[in-house]
mmCIF file with all atom_site columns, C-alpha atoms and ligand atoms in Angstrom:
data_model
loop_
_atom_site.group_PDB
_atom_site.id
_atom_site.type_symbol
_atom_site.label_atom_id
_atom_site.label_alt_id
_atom_site.label_comp_id
_atom_site.label_asym_id
_atom_site.label_entity_id
_atom_site.label_seq_id
_atom_site.pdbx_PDB_ins_code
_atom_site.Cartn_x
_atom_site.Cartn_y
_atom_site.Cartn_z
_atom_site.occupancy
_atom_site.B_iso_or_equiv
_atom_site.pdbx_formal_charge
_atom_site.auth_seq_id
_atom_site.auth_comp_id
_atom_site.auth_asym_id
_atom_site.auth_atom_id
_atom_site.pdbx_PDB_model_num
ATOM   1   C  CA  . MET A 1 1   ? -0.991  -3.261  25.436  1.00 66.00 ? 13  MET A CA  1
ATOM   2   C  CA  . GLN A 1 2   ? 2.661   -3.895  24.639  1.00 67.00 ? 14  GLN A CA  1
ATOM   3   C  CA  . HIS A 1 3   ? 2.964   -3.577  20.887  1.00 76.00 ? 15  HIS A CA  1
ATOM   4   C  CA  . THR A 1 4   ? 2.034   -0.596  18.770  1.00 87.00 ? 16  THR A CA  1
ATOM   5   C  CA  . ALA A 1 5   ? -1.536  -0.443  17.550  1.00 92.00 ? 17  ALA A CA  1
ATOM   6   C  CA  . THR A 1 6   ? -2.118  -2.101  14.198  1.00 93.00 ? 18  THR A CA  1
ATOM   7   C  CA  . PHE A 1 7   ? -4.892  -1.971  11.666  1.00 94.00 ? 19  PHE A CA  1
ATOM   8   C  CA  . ALA A 1 8   ? -5.747  -5.543  12.640  1.00 94.00 ? 20  ALA A CA  1
ATOM   9   C  CA  . ASP A 1 9   ? -6.124  -4.478  16.310  1.00 95.00 ? 21  ASP A CA  1
ATOM   10  C  CA  . VAL A 1 10  ? -8.660  -1.842  15.401  1.00 94.00 ? 22  VAL A CA  1
ATOM   11  C  CA  . GLN A 1 11  ? -10.537 -4.279  13.204  1.00 94.00 ? 23  GLN A CA  1
ATOM   12  C  CA  . SER A 1 12  ? -10.726 -6.996  15.828  1.00 95.00 ? 24  SER A CA  1
ATOM   13  C  CA  . VAL A 1 13  ? -11.926 -4.540  18.467  1.00 96.00 ? 25  VAL A CA  1
ATOM   14  C  CA  . LYS A 1 14  ? -14.646 -3.334  16.101  1.00 95.00 ? 26  LYS A CA  1
ATOM   15  C  CA  . ARG A 1 15  ? -15.584 -6.938  15.356  1.00 96.00 ? 27  ARG A CA  1
ATOM   16  C  CA  . LEU A 1 16  ? -15.815 -7.877  19.018  1.00 96.00 ? 28  LEU A CA  1
ATOM   17  C  CA  . ALA A 1 17  ? -17.859 -4.747  19.762  1.00 96.00 ? 29  ALA A CA  1
ATOM   18  C  CA  . LYS A 1 18  ? -20.320 -5.890  17.125  1.00 95.00 ? 30  LYS A CA  1
ATOM   19  C  CA  . GLN A 1 19  ? -20.559 -9.364  18.675  1.00 95.00 ? 31  GLN A CA  1
ATOM   20  C  CA  . LEU A 1 20  ? -21.094 -7.842  22.122  1.00 95.00 ? 32  LEU A CA  1
ATOM   21  C  CA  . LYS A 1 21  ? -24.388 -6.488  20.873  1.00 93.00 ? 33  LYS A CA  1
ATOM   22  C  CA  . GLN A 1 22  ? -25.828 -9.961  21.499  1.00 93.00 ? 34  GLN A CA  1
ATOM   23  C  CA  . THR A 1 23  ? -24.612 -10.288 25.063  1.00 92.00 ? 35  THR A CA  1
ATOM   24  C  CA  . HIS A 1 24  ? -24.761 -6.609  26.065  1.00 91.00 ? 36  HIS A CA  1
ATOM   25  C  CA  . PRO A 1 25  ? -27.752 -5.114  24.271  1.00 92.00 ? 37  PRO A CA  1
ATOM   26  C  CA  . GLU A 1 26  ? -28.024 -2.491  27.006  1.00 95.00 ? 38  GLU A CA  1
ATOM   27  C  CA  . LEU A 1 27  ? -24.675 -0.919  26.141  1.00 94.00 ? 39  LEU A CA  1
ATOM   28  C  CA  . SER A 1 28  ? -24.278 1.834   23.563  1.00 95.00 ? 40  SER A CA  1
ATOM   29  C  CA  . HIS A 1 29  ? -22.030 1.188   20.567  1.00 94.00 ? 41  HIS A CA  1
ATOM   30  C  CA  . GLY A 1 30  ? -19.373 3.433   22.095  1.00 95.00 ? 42  GLY A CA  1
ATOM   31  C  CA  . LYS A 1 31  ? -19.438 1.529   25.372  1.00 96.00 ? 43  LYS A CA  1
ATOM   32  C  CA  . ARG A 1 32  ? -19.164 -1.801  23.587  1.00 96.00 ? 44  ARG A CA  1
ATOM   33  C  CA  . LEU A 1 33  ? -16.084 -0.519  21.760  1.00 96.00 ? 45  LEU A CA  1
ATOM   34  C  CA  . ASP A 1 34  ? -14.617 0.408   25.159  1.00 96.00 ? 46  ASP A CA  1
ATOM   35  C  CA  . VAL A 1 35  ? -15.315 -3.064  26.544  1.00 96.00 ? 47  VAL A CA  1
ATOM   36  C  CA  . ALA A 1 36  ? -13.797 -4.697  23.474  1.00 96.00 ? 48  ALA A CA  1
ATOM   37  C  CA  . ALA A 1 37  ? -10.637 -2.547  23.628  1.00 96.00 ? 49  ALA A CA  1
ATOM   38  C  CA  . ALA A 1 38  ? -10.226 -3.420  27.314  1.00 96.00 ? 50  ALA A CA  1
ATOM   39  C  CA  . GLU A 1 39  ? -10.885 -7.118  26.808  1.00 95.00 ? 51  GLU A CA  1
ATOM   40  C  CA  . LEU A 1 40  ? -8.715  -7.665  23.723  1.00 95.00 ? 52  LEU A CA  1
ATOM   41  C  CA  . LEU A 1 41  ? -5.889  -5.226  24.303  1.00 95.00 ? 53  LEU A CA  1
ATOM   42  C  CA  . GLY A 1 42  ? -6.054  -4.273  27.966  1.00 95.00 ? 54  GLY A CA  1
ATOM   43  C  CA  . LEU A 1 43  ? -6.628  -0.634  27.124  1.00 95.00 ? 55  LEU A CA  1
ATOM   44  C  CA  . ARG A 1 44  ? -8.697  1.780   29.192  1.00 94.00 ? 56  ARG A CA  1
ATOM   45  C  CA  . ASN A 1 45  ? -11.113 2.453   26.368  1.00 95.00 ? 57  ASN A CA  1
ATOM   46  C  CA  . TYR A 1 46  ? -11.547 2.701   22.615  1.00 96.00 ? 58  TYR A CA  1
ATOM   47  C  CA  . TYR A 1 47  ? -10.443 6.312   22.632  1.00 96.00 ? 59  TYR A CA  1
ATOM   48  C  CA  . GLU A 1 48  ? -7.068  5.143   23.900  1.00 95.00 ? 60  GLU A CA  1
ATOM   49  C  CA  . LEU A 1 49  ? -6.743  2.660   21.033  1.00 95.00 ? 61  LEU A CA  1
ATOM   50  C  CA  . ASN A 1 50  ? -7.770  5.279   18.521  1.00 93.00 ? 62  ASN A CA  1
ATOM   51  C  CA  . ARG A 1 51  ? -5.267  7.754   19.937  1.00 93.00 ? 63  ARG A CA  1
ATOM   52  C  CA  . ARG A 1 52  ? -2.460  5.197   19.706  1.00 94.00 ? 64  ARG A CA  1
ATOM   53  C  CA  . PHE A 1 53  ? -3.453  4.141   16.227  1.00 94.00 ? 65  PHE A CA  1
ATOM   54  C  CA  . GLN A 1 54  ? -3.549  7.748   15.048  1.00 92.00 ? 66  GLN A CA  1
ATOM   55  C  CA  . ALA A 1 55  ? -0.031  8.215   16.446  1.00 92.00 ? 67  ALA A CA  1
ATOM   56  C  CA  . VAL A 1 56  ? 1.144   5.192   14.406  1.00 93.00 ? 68  VAL A CA  1
ATOM   57  C  CA  . ILE A 1 57  ? -0.278  6.832   11.288  1.00 93.00 ? 69  ILE A CA  1
ATOM   58  C  CA  . ASP A 1 58  ? 0.973   10.332  12.077  1.00 91.00 ? 70  ASP A CA  1
ATOM   59  C  CA  . GLN A 1 59  ? 4.568   9.236   12.659  1.00 92.00 ? 71  GLN A CA  1
ATOM   60  C  CA  . HIS A 1 60  ? 4.996   9.138   8.878   1.00 93.00 ? 72  HIS A CA  1
ATOM   61  C  CA  . LEU A 1 61  ? 3.809   12.693  8.324   1.00 92.00 ? 73  LEU A CA  1
ATOM   62  C  CA  . ASP A 1 62  ? 6.121   15.277  6.931   1.00 90.00 ? 74  ASP A CA  1
ATOM   63  C  CA  . SER A 1 63  ? 4.291   18.417  8.044   1.00 82.00 ? 75  SER A CA  1
ATOM   64  C  CA  . PRO A 1 64  ? 5.853   21.778  7.370   1.00 78.00 ? 76  PRO A CA  1
ATOM   65  C  CA  . SER A 1 65  ? 4.580   24.428  9.779   1.00 75.00 ? 77  SER A CA  1
ATOM   66  C  CA  . GLY A 1 66  ? 2.652   27.513  8.788   1.00 70.00 ? 78  GLY A CA  1
ATOM   67  C  CA  . SER A 1 67  ? -0.865  28.116  7.599   1.00 69.00 ? 79  SER A CA  1
ATOM   68  C  CA  . ASN A 1 68  ? -1.981  26.424  4.376   1.00 74.00 ? 80  ASN A CA  1
ATOM   69  C  CA  . ALA A 1 69  ? 0.890   23.975  4.801   1.00 81.00 ? 81  ALA A CA  1
ATOM   70  C  CA  . VAL A 1 70  ? 0.504   20.732  2.925   1.00 91.00 ? 82  VAL A CA  1
ATOM   71  C  CA  . ALA A 1 71  ? 1.308   17.621  4.920   1.00 92.00 ? 83  ALA A CA  1
ATOM   72  C  CA  . HIS A 1 72  ? 2.799   14.671  3.075   1.00 93.00 ? 84  HIS A CA  1
ATOM   73  C  CA  . CYS A 1 73  ? 2.572   11.111  4.347   1.00 94.00 ? 85  CYS A CA  1
ATOM   74  C  CA  . LEU A 1 74  ? 5.775   9.265   3.525   1.00 94.00 ? 86  LEU A CA  1
ATOM   75  C  CA  . TYR A 1 75  ? 4.066   5.915   4.077   1.00 95.00 ? 87  TYR A CA  1
ATOM   76  C  CA  . CYS A 1 76  ? 0.978   6.169   1.871   1.00 95.00 ? 88  CYS A CA  1
ATOM   77  C  CA  . ASP A 1 77  ? 2.104   9.164   -0.212  1.00 94.00 ? 89  ASP A CA  1
ATOM   78  C  CA  . PHE A 1 78  ? -1.052  11.181  0.443   1.00 94.00 ? 90  PHE A CA  1
ATOM   79  C  CA  . ARG A 1 79  ? -0.729  14.977  0.436   1.00 94.00 ? 91  ARG A CA  1
ATOM   80  C  CA  . PHE A 1 80  ? -3.315  16.992  2.265   1.00 93.00 ? 92  PHE A CA  1
ATOM   81  C  CA  . ALA A 1 81  ? -4.160  20.140  4.187   1.00 90.00 ? 93  ALA A CA  1
ATOM   82  C  CA  . ALA A 1 82  ? -3.443  18.948  7.711   1.00 83.00 ? 94  ALA A CA  1
ATOM   83  C  CA  . ASP A 1 83  ? -5.864  21.407  9.291   1.00 85.00 ? 95  ASP A CA  1
ATOM   84  C  CA  . LEU A 1 84  ? -8.862  20.232  7.270   1.00 89.00 ? 96  LEU A CA  1
ATOM   85  C  CA  . LYS A 1 85  ? -10.992 17.548  8.911   1.00 92.00 ? 97  LYS A CA  1
ATOM   86  C  CA  . GLU A 1 86  ? -12.177 16.267  5.556   1.00 94.00 ? 98  GLU A CA  1
ATOM   87  C  CA  . ASP A 1 87  ? -8.590  15.869  4.338   1.00 93.00 ? 99  ASP A CA  1
ATOM   88  C  CA  . GLN A 1 88  ? -7.554  14.106  7.541   1.00 91.00 ? 100 GLN A CA  1
ATOM   89  C  CA  . ARG A 1 89  ? -10.400 11.659  7.116   1.00 93.00 ? 101 ARG A CA  1
ATOM   90  C  CA  . GLU A 1 90  ? -9.456  11.022  3.507   1.00 94.00 ? 102 GLU A CA  1
ATOM   91  C  CA  . HIS A 1 91  ? -5.834  10.492  4.469   1.00 95.00 ? 103 HIS A CA  1
ATOM   92  C  CA  . ARG A 1 92  ? -6.723  8.012   7.175   1.00 94.00 ? 104 ARG A CA  1
ATOM   93  C  CA  . GLU A 1 93  ? -8.891  6.100   4.728   1.00 94.00 ? 105 GLU A CA  1
ATOM   94  C  CA  . ILE A 1 94  ? -6.149  5.539   2.133   1.00 95.00 ? 106 ILE A CA  1
ATOM   95  C  CA  . HIS A 1 95  ? -3.500  5.070   4.807   1.00 96.00 ? 107 HIS A CA  1
ATOM   96  C  CA  . GLU A 1 96  ? -5.553  2.303   6.426   1.00 96.00 ? 108 GLU A CA  1
ATOM   97  C  CA  . LYS A 1 97  ? -6.016  0.570   3.079   1.00 96.00 ? 109 LYS A CA  1
ATOM   98  C  CA  . ILE A 1 98  ? -2.248  0.421   2.501   1.00 96.00 ? 110 ILE A CA  1
ATOM   99  C  CA  . MET A 1 99  ? -1.648  -0.558  6.116   1.00 95.00 ? 111 MET A CA  1
ATOM   100 C  CA  . GLU A 1 100 ? -4.138  -3.403  5.893   1.00 95.00 ? 112 GLU A CA  1
ATOM   101 C  CA  . VAL A 1 101 ? -2.411  -4.854  2.812   1.00 97.00 ? 113 VAL A CA  1
ATOM   102 C  CA  . HIS A 1 102 ? 0.989   -4.313  4.398   1.00 96.00 ? 114 HIS A CA  1
ATOM   103 C  CA  . GLU A 1 103 ? -0.048  -6.166  7.572   1.00 95.00 ? 115 GLU A CA  1
ATOM   104 C  CA  . ILE A 1 104 ? -1.623  -9.049  5.670   1.00 96.00 ? 116 ILE A CA  1
ATOM   105 C  CA  . THR A 1 105 ? 0.978   -9.534  2.930   1.00 96.00 ? 117 THR A CA  1
ATOM   106 C  CA  . GLY A 1 106 ? 4.088   -7.940  4.443   1.00 96.00 ? 118 GLY A CA  1
ATOM   107 C  CA  . TYR A 1 107 ? 4.382   -5.812  1.312   1.00 97.00 ? 119 TYR A CA  1
ATOM   108 C  CA  . ARG A 1 108 ? 3.927   -2.074  0.899   1.00 96.00 ? 120 ARG A CA  1
ATOM   109 C  CA  . PRO A 1 109 ? 4.108   -0.667  -2.634  1.00 96.00 ? 121 PRO A CA  1
ATOM   110 C  CA  . GLY A 1 110 ? 6.666   2.116   -3.011  1.00 96.00 ? 122 GLY A CA  1
ATOM   111 C  CA  . THR A 1 111 ? 5.661   5.763   -2.915  1.00 95.00 ? 123 THR A CA  1
ATOM   112 C  CA  . TYR A 1 112 ? 6.035   8.047   -5.921  1.00 94.00 ? 124 TYR A CA  1
ATOM   113 C  CA  . VAL A 1 113 ? 9.547   9.088   -4.906  1.00 93.00 ? 125 VAL A CA  1
ATOM   114 C  CA  . GLU A 1 114 ? 10.601  5.496   -4.223  1.00 95.00 ? 126 GLU A CA  1
ATOM   115 C  CA  . ARG A 1 115 ? 9.198   4.356   -7.556  1.00 97.00 ? 127 ARG A CA  1
ATOM   116 C  CA  . GLU A 1 116 ? 10.896  7.136   -9.488  1.00 97.00 ? 128 GLU A CA  1
ATOM   117 C  CA  . ILE A 1 117 ? 14.270  6.251   -7.944  1.00 97.00 ? 129 ILE A CA  1
ATOM   118 C  CA  . LEU A 1 118 ? 13.753  2.585   -8.820  1.00 97.00 ? 130 LEU A CA  1
ATOM   119 C  CA  . LYS A 1 119 ? 12.907  3.419   -12.412 1.00 97.00 ? 131 LYS A CA  1
ATOM   120 C  CA  . LYS A 1 120 ? 15.714  5.943   -12.859 1.00 98.00 ? 132 LYS A CA  1
ATOM   121 C  CA  . ASP A 1 121 ? 18.388  3.666   -11.388 1.00 98.00 ? 133 ASP A CA  1
ATOM   122 C  CA  . GLY A 1 122 ? 16.875  0.700   -13.196 1.00 98.00 ? 134 GLY A CA  1
ATOM   123 C  CA  . HIS A 1 123 ? 17.057  2.421   -16.588 1.00 97.00 ? 135 HIS A CA  1
ATOM   124 C  CA  . THR A 1 124 ? 20.681  3.342   -16.011 1.00 97.00 ? 136 THR A CA  1
ATOM   125 C  CA  . LYS A 1 125 ? 21.584  -0.172  -14.948 1.00 97.00 ? 137 LYS A CA  1
ATOM   126 C  CA  . ALA A 1 126 ? 19.617  -1.901  -17.701 1.00 97.00 ? 138 ALA A CA  1
ATOM   127 C  CA  . ARG A 1 127 ? 21.436  0.121   -20.368 1.00 95.00 ? 139 ARG A CA  1
ATOM   128 C  CA  . SER A 1 128 ? 24.933  -0.019  -18.892 1.00 95.00 ? 140 SER A CA  1
ATOM   129 C  CA  . VAL A 1 129 ? 27.824  -2.008  -20.196 1.00 92.00 ? 141 VAL A CA  1
ATOM   130 C  CA  . VAL A 1 130 ? 27.721  -4.522  -17.391 1.00 91.00 ? 142 VAL A CA  1
ATOM   131 C  CA  . PRO A 1 131 ? 27.147  -8.289  -17.223 1.00 95.00 ? 143 PRO A CA  1
ATOM   132 C  CA  . LEU A 1 132 ? 23.753  -9.412  -18.484 1.00 95.00 ? 144 LEU A CA  1
ATOM   133 C  CA  . GLU A 1 133 ? 22.651  -10.411 -14.993 1.00 96.00 ? 145 GLU A CA  1
ATOM   134 C  CA  . ASP A 1 134 ? 23.143  -6.835  -13.734 1.00 97.00 ? 146 ASP A CA  1
ATOM   135 C  CA  . ARG A 1 135 ? 21.228  -5.423  -16.675 1.00 97.00 ? 147 ARG A CA  1
ATOM   136 C  CA  . ILE A 1 136 ? 18.363  -7.798  -15.956 1.00 98.00 ? 148 ILE A CA  1
ATOM   137 C  CA  . GLU A 1 137 ? 18.410  -6.580  -12.388 1.00 97.00 ? 149 GLU A CA  1
ATOM   138 C  CA  . GLY A 1 138 ? 18.030  -3.053  -13.771 1.00 98.00 ? 150 GLY A CA  1
ATOM   139 C  CA  . ALA A 1 139 ? 15.045  -4.158  -15.872 1.00 98.00 ? 151 ALA A CA  1
ATOM   140 C  CA  . LEU A 1 140 ? 13.470  -5.729  -12.788 1.00 98.00 ? 152 LEU A CA  1
ATOM   141 C  CA  . MET A 1 141 ? 13.876  -2.450  -10.900 1.00 98.00 ? 153 MET A CA  1
ATOM   142 C  CA  . ILE A 1 142 ? 11.987  -0.623  -13.645 1.00 98.00 ? 154 ILE A CA  1
ATOM   143 C  CA  . LEU A 1 143 ? 9.315   -3.310  -13.566 1.00 98.00 ? 155 LEU A CA  1
ATOM   144 C  CA  . ARG A 1 144 ? 9.111   -3.075  -9.774  1.00 98.00 ? 156 ARG A CA  1
ATOM   145 C  CA  . GLY A 1 145 ? 8.505   0.677   -10.048 1.00 98.00 ? 157 GLY A CA  1
ATOM   146 C  CA  . TRP A 1 146 ? 5.656   0.091   -12.510 1.00 98.00 ? 158 TRP A CA  1
ATOM   147 C  CA  . PHE A 1 147 ? 4.293   -2.825  -10.531 1.00 98.00 ? 159 PHE A CA  1
ATOM   148 C  CA  . ASP A 1 148 ? 4.077   -0.762  -7.355  1.00 98.00 ? 160 ASP A CA  1
ATOM   149 C  CA  . ARG A 1 149 ? 2.062   1.931   -9.103  1.00 97.00 ? 161 ARG A CA  1
ATOM   150 C  CA  . SER A 1 150 ? -0.269  -0.681  -10.571 1.00 98.00 ? 162 SER A CA  1
ATOM   151 C  CA  . TYR A 1 151 ? -0.651  -2.499  -7.246  1.00 98.00 ? 163 TYR A CA  1
ATOM   152 C  CA  . ARG A 1 152 ? -1.299  0.750   -5.437  1.00 97.00 ? 164 ARG A CA  1
ATOM   153 C  CA  . ASN A 1 153 ? -4.135  1.547   -7.881  1.00 96.00 ? 165 ASN A CA  1
ATOM   154 C  CA  . ALA A 1 154 ? -5.658  -1.835  -7.119  1.00 97.00 ? 166 ALA A CA  1
ATOM   155 C  CA  . ILE A 1 155 ? -5.397  -1.210  -3.359  1.00 97.00 ? 167 ILE A CA  1
ATOM   156 C  CA  . GLU A 1 156 ? -7.164  2.120   -3.701  1.00 95.00 ? 168 GLU A CA  1
ATOM   157 C  CA  . VAL A 1 157 ? -10.197 0.514   -5.292  1.00 96.00 ? 169 VAL A CA  1
ATOM   158 C  CA  . GLY A 1 158 ? -10.146 -2.619  -3.133  1.00 95.00 ? 170 GLY A CA  1
ATOM   159 C  CA  . GLN A 1 159 ? -8.931  -5.034  -5.853  1.00 97.00 ? 171 GLN A CA  1
ATOM   160 C  CA  . TRP A 1 160 ? -5.467  -5.858  -4.542  1.00 97.00 ? 172 TRP A CA  1
ATOM   161 C  CA  . ARG A 1 161 ? -6.331  -9.495  -3.937  1.00 97.00 ? 173 ARG A CA  1
ATOM   162 C  CA  . LYS A 1 162 ? -6.976  -9.908  -7.666  1.00 97.00 ? 174 LYS A CA  1
ATOM   163 C  CA  . HIS A 1 163 ? -3.836  -8.040  -8.732  1.00 98.00 ? 175 HIS A CA  1
ATOM   164 C  CA  . PRO A 1 164 ? -1.172  -10.311 -10.279 1.00 98.00 ? 176 PRO A CA  1
ATOM   165 C  CA  . SER A 1 165 ? 1.937   -11.090 -8.255  1.00 97.00 ? 177 SER A CA  1
ATOM   166 C  CA  . PHE A 1 166 ? 5.160   -9.428  -9.350  1.00 98.00 ? 178 PHE A CA  1
ATOM   167 C  CA  . GLU A 1 167 ? 6.267   -12.556 -11.222 1.00 98.00 ? 179 GLU A CA  1
ATOM   168 C  CA  . VAL A 1 168 ? 2.989   -12.840 -13.111 1.00 98.00 ? 180 VAL A CA  1
ATOM   169 C  CA  . TYR A 1 169 ? 3.044   -9.102  -13.785 1.00 98.00 ? 181 TYR A CA  1
ATOM   170 C  CA  . VAL A 1 170 ? 6.533   -9.317  -15.314 1.00 98.00 ? 182 VAL A CA  1
ATOM   171 C  CA  . ALA A 1 171 ? 5.284   -11.970 -17.752 1.00 98.00 ? 183 ALA A CA  1
ATOM   172 C  CA  . MET A 1 172 ? 2.460   -9.607  -18.757 1.00 98.00 ? 184 MET A CA  1
ATOM   173 C  CA  . MET A 1 173 ? 4.982   -6.817  -19.359 1.00 98.00 ? 185 MET A CA  1
ATOM   174 C  CA  . VAL A 1 174 ? 7.440   -8.877  -21.414 1.00 98.00 ? 186 VAL A CA  1
ATOM   175 C  CA  . PRO A 1 175 ? 5.846   -7.849  -24.766 1.00 97.00 ? 187 PRO A CA  1
ATOM   176 C  CA  . TYR A 1 176 ? 6.477   -4.191  -23.887 1.00 97.00 ? 188 TYR A CA  1
ATOM   177 C  CA  . ILE A 1 177 ? 9.992   -4.944  -22.644 1.00 97.00 ? 189 ILE A CA  1
ATOM   178 C  CA  . GLU A 1 178 ? 10.651  -6.460  -26.070 1.00 97.00 ? 190 GLU A CA  1
ATOM   179 C  CA  . ASP A 1 179 ? 10.299  -2.923  -27.492 1.00 96.00 ? 191 ASP A CA  1
ATOM   180 C  CA  . LEU A 1 180 ? 11.966  -1.117  -24.643 1.00 96.00 ? 192 LEU A CA  1
ATOM   181 C  CA  . LEU A 1 181 ? 14.897  -3.401  -23.825 1.00 96.00 ? 193 LEU A CA  1
ATOM   182 C  CA  . PRO A 1 182 ? 14.981  -5.965  -26.630 1.00 96.00 ? 194 PRO A CA  1
ATOM   183 C  CA  . GLU A 1 183 ? 18.223  -7.589  -25.493 1.00 96.00 ? 195 GLU A CA  1
ATOM   184 C  CA  . LEU A 1 184 ? 16.873  -8.314  -22.045 1.00 97.00 ? 196 LEU A CA  1
ATOM   185 C  CA  . ALA A 1 185 ? 13.390  -9.480  -22.988 1.00 97.00 ? 197 ALA A CA  1
ATOM   186 C  CA  . PRO A 1 186 ? 14.307  -13.096 -23.881 1.00 98.00 ? 198 PRO A CA  1
ATOM   187 C  CA  . SER A 1 187 ? 15.885  -13.730 -20.470 1.00 97.00 ? 199 SER A CA  1
ATOM   188 C  CA  . LEU A 1 188 ? 12.876  -12.255 -18.699 1.00 98.00 ? 200 LEU A CA  1
ATOM   189 C  CA  . ALA A 1 189 ? 10.518  -14.333 -20.839 1.00 98.00 ? 201 ALA A CA  1
ATOM   190 C  CA  . GLN A 1 190 ? 12.515  -17.439 -20.031 1.00 98.00 ? 202 GLN A CA  1
ATOM   191 C  CA  . ARG A 1 191 ? 12.310  -16.815 -16.265 1.00 98.00 ? 203 ARG A CA  1
ATOM   192 C  CA  . TYR A 1 192 ? 8.846   -15.325 -15.915 1.00 98.00 ? 204 TYR A CA  1
ATOM   193 C  CA  . GLY A 1 193 ? 6.997   -16.390 -19.036 1.00 98.00 ? 205 GLY A CA  1
ATOM   194 C  CA  . ARG A 1 194 ? 5.312   -14.190 -21.606 1.00 98.00 ? 206 ARG A CA  1
ATOM   195 C  CA  . THR A 1 195 ? 1.661   -13.230 -21.263 1.00 97.00 ? 207 THR A CA  1
ATOM   196 C  CA  . PRO A 1 196 ? 0.518   -10.834 -23.991 1.00 97.00 ? 208 PRO A CA  1
ATOM   197 C  CA  . GLY A 1 197 ? -2.886  -9.210  -24.184 1.00 95.00 ? 209 GLY A CA  1
ATOM   198 C  CA  . VAL A 1 198 ? -3.640  -8.535  -20.516 1.00 97.00 ? 210 VAL A CA  1
ATOM   199 C  CA  . ILE A 1 199 ? -1.927  -5.174  -20.121 1.00 97.00 ? 211 ILE A CA  1
ATOM   200 C  CA  . THR A 1 200 ? -2.383  -2.860  -23.112 1.00 95.00 ? 212 THR A CA  1
ATOM   201 C  CA  . HIS A 1 201 ? 0.867   -2.496  -25.023 1.00 94.00 ? 213 HIS A CA  1
ATOM   202 C  CA  . GLY A 1 202 ? 2.683   0.617   -23.883 1.00 93.00 ? 214 GLY A CA  1
ATOM   203 C  CA  . HIS A 1 203 ? 0.756   0.760   -20.616 1.00 96.00 ? 215 HIS A CA  1
ATOM   204 C  CA  . THR A 1 204 ? 2.056   -0.375  -17.249 1.00 97.00 ? 216 THR A CA  1
ATOM   205 C  CA  . ASN A 1 205 ? -1.076  -0.725  -15.143 1.00 97.00 ? 217 ASN A CA  1
ATOM   206 C  CA  . TRP A 1 206 ? -2.898  -3.996  -14.725 1.00 98.00 ? 218 TRP A CA  1
ATOM   207 C  CA  . PRO A 1 207 ? -6.483  -3.336  -15.888 1.00 97.00 ? 219 PRO A CA  1
ATOM   208 C  CA  . LEU A 1 208 ? -8.785  -3.049  -12.891 1.00 95.00 ? 220 LEU A CA  1
ATOM   209 C  CA  . GLN A 1 209 ? -11.717 -5.454  -13.089 1.00 88.00 ? 221 GLN A CA  1
HETATM 210 ZN ZN1 . LIG B 2 .   ? -0.516  8.011   5.205   1.00 57.46 ? 19  LIG B ZN1 1
#
């Protein structure tokens, strides 16, 4: 196996293991996973794939040492007690959800810190005495920060495929931008449209279905 283990790798191995039930009914589920990992990825066994995949996930961990230390994943933003099995499982679950979307769409919504920076810098830029185009860019940074939070919520509950694209989301937020940044709202409406009534005025999250 040349490349690093991906979420898609793990899924296809699991899928093949399931199919192998037909042709190899005598094998245990664990053995079928081993066969699938060897066949698809040239690995010794499923354990090897799992070990590699865990390493891909763990590379993003910011783990201070010491007992009761809280680990923070800089990729999926989850904070957890690294020595608790239950927490590790929960982390892997949310991490995999974000990873799956990232692999399929090429997009990963920003973490809390990334979103806050976007919004802070965006607010400054949107209200500065600079050309209109730069101020609009600031407004779009604010909107991107909100969008990422909203999209992330949808990923967590498995509704990301229904979540509006950024462009469609901006149109839904234009009525609120009219209050917040009235001078910039017309340009945004012109470029993205204006879709009132989907997102509650004053809110920034797309309503989950
Ligand atoms: Zn994570």
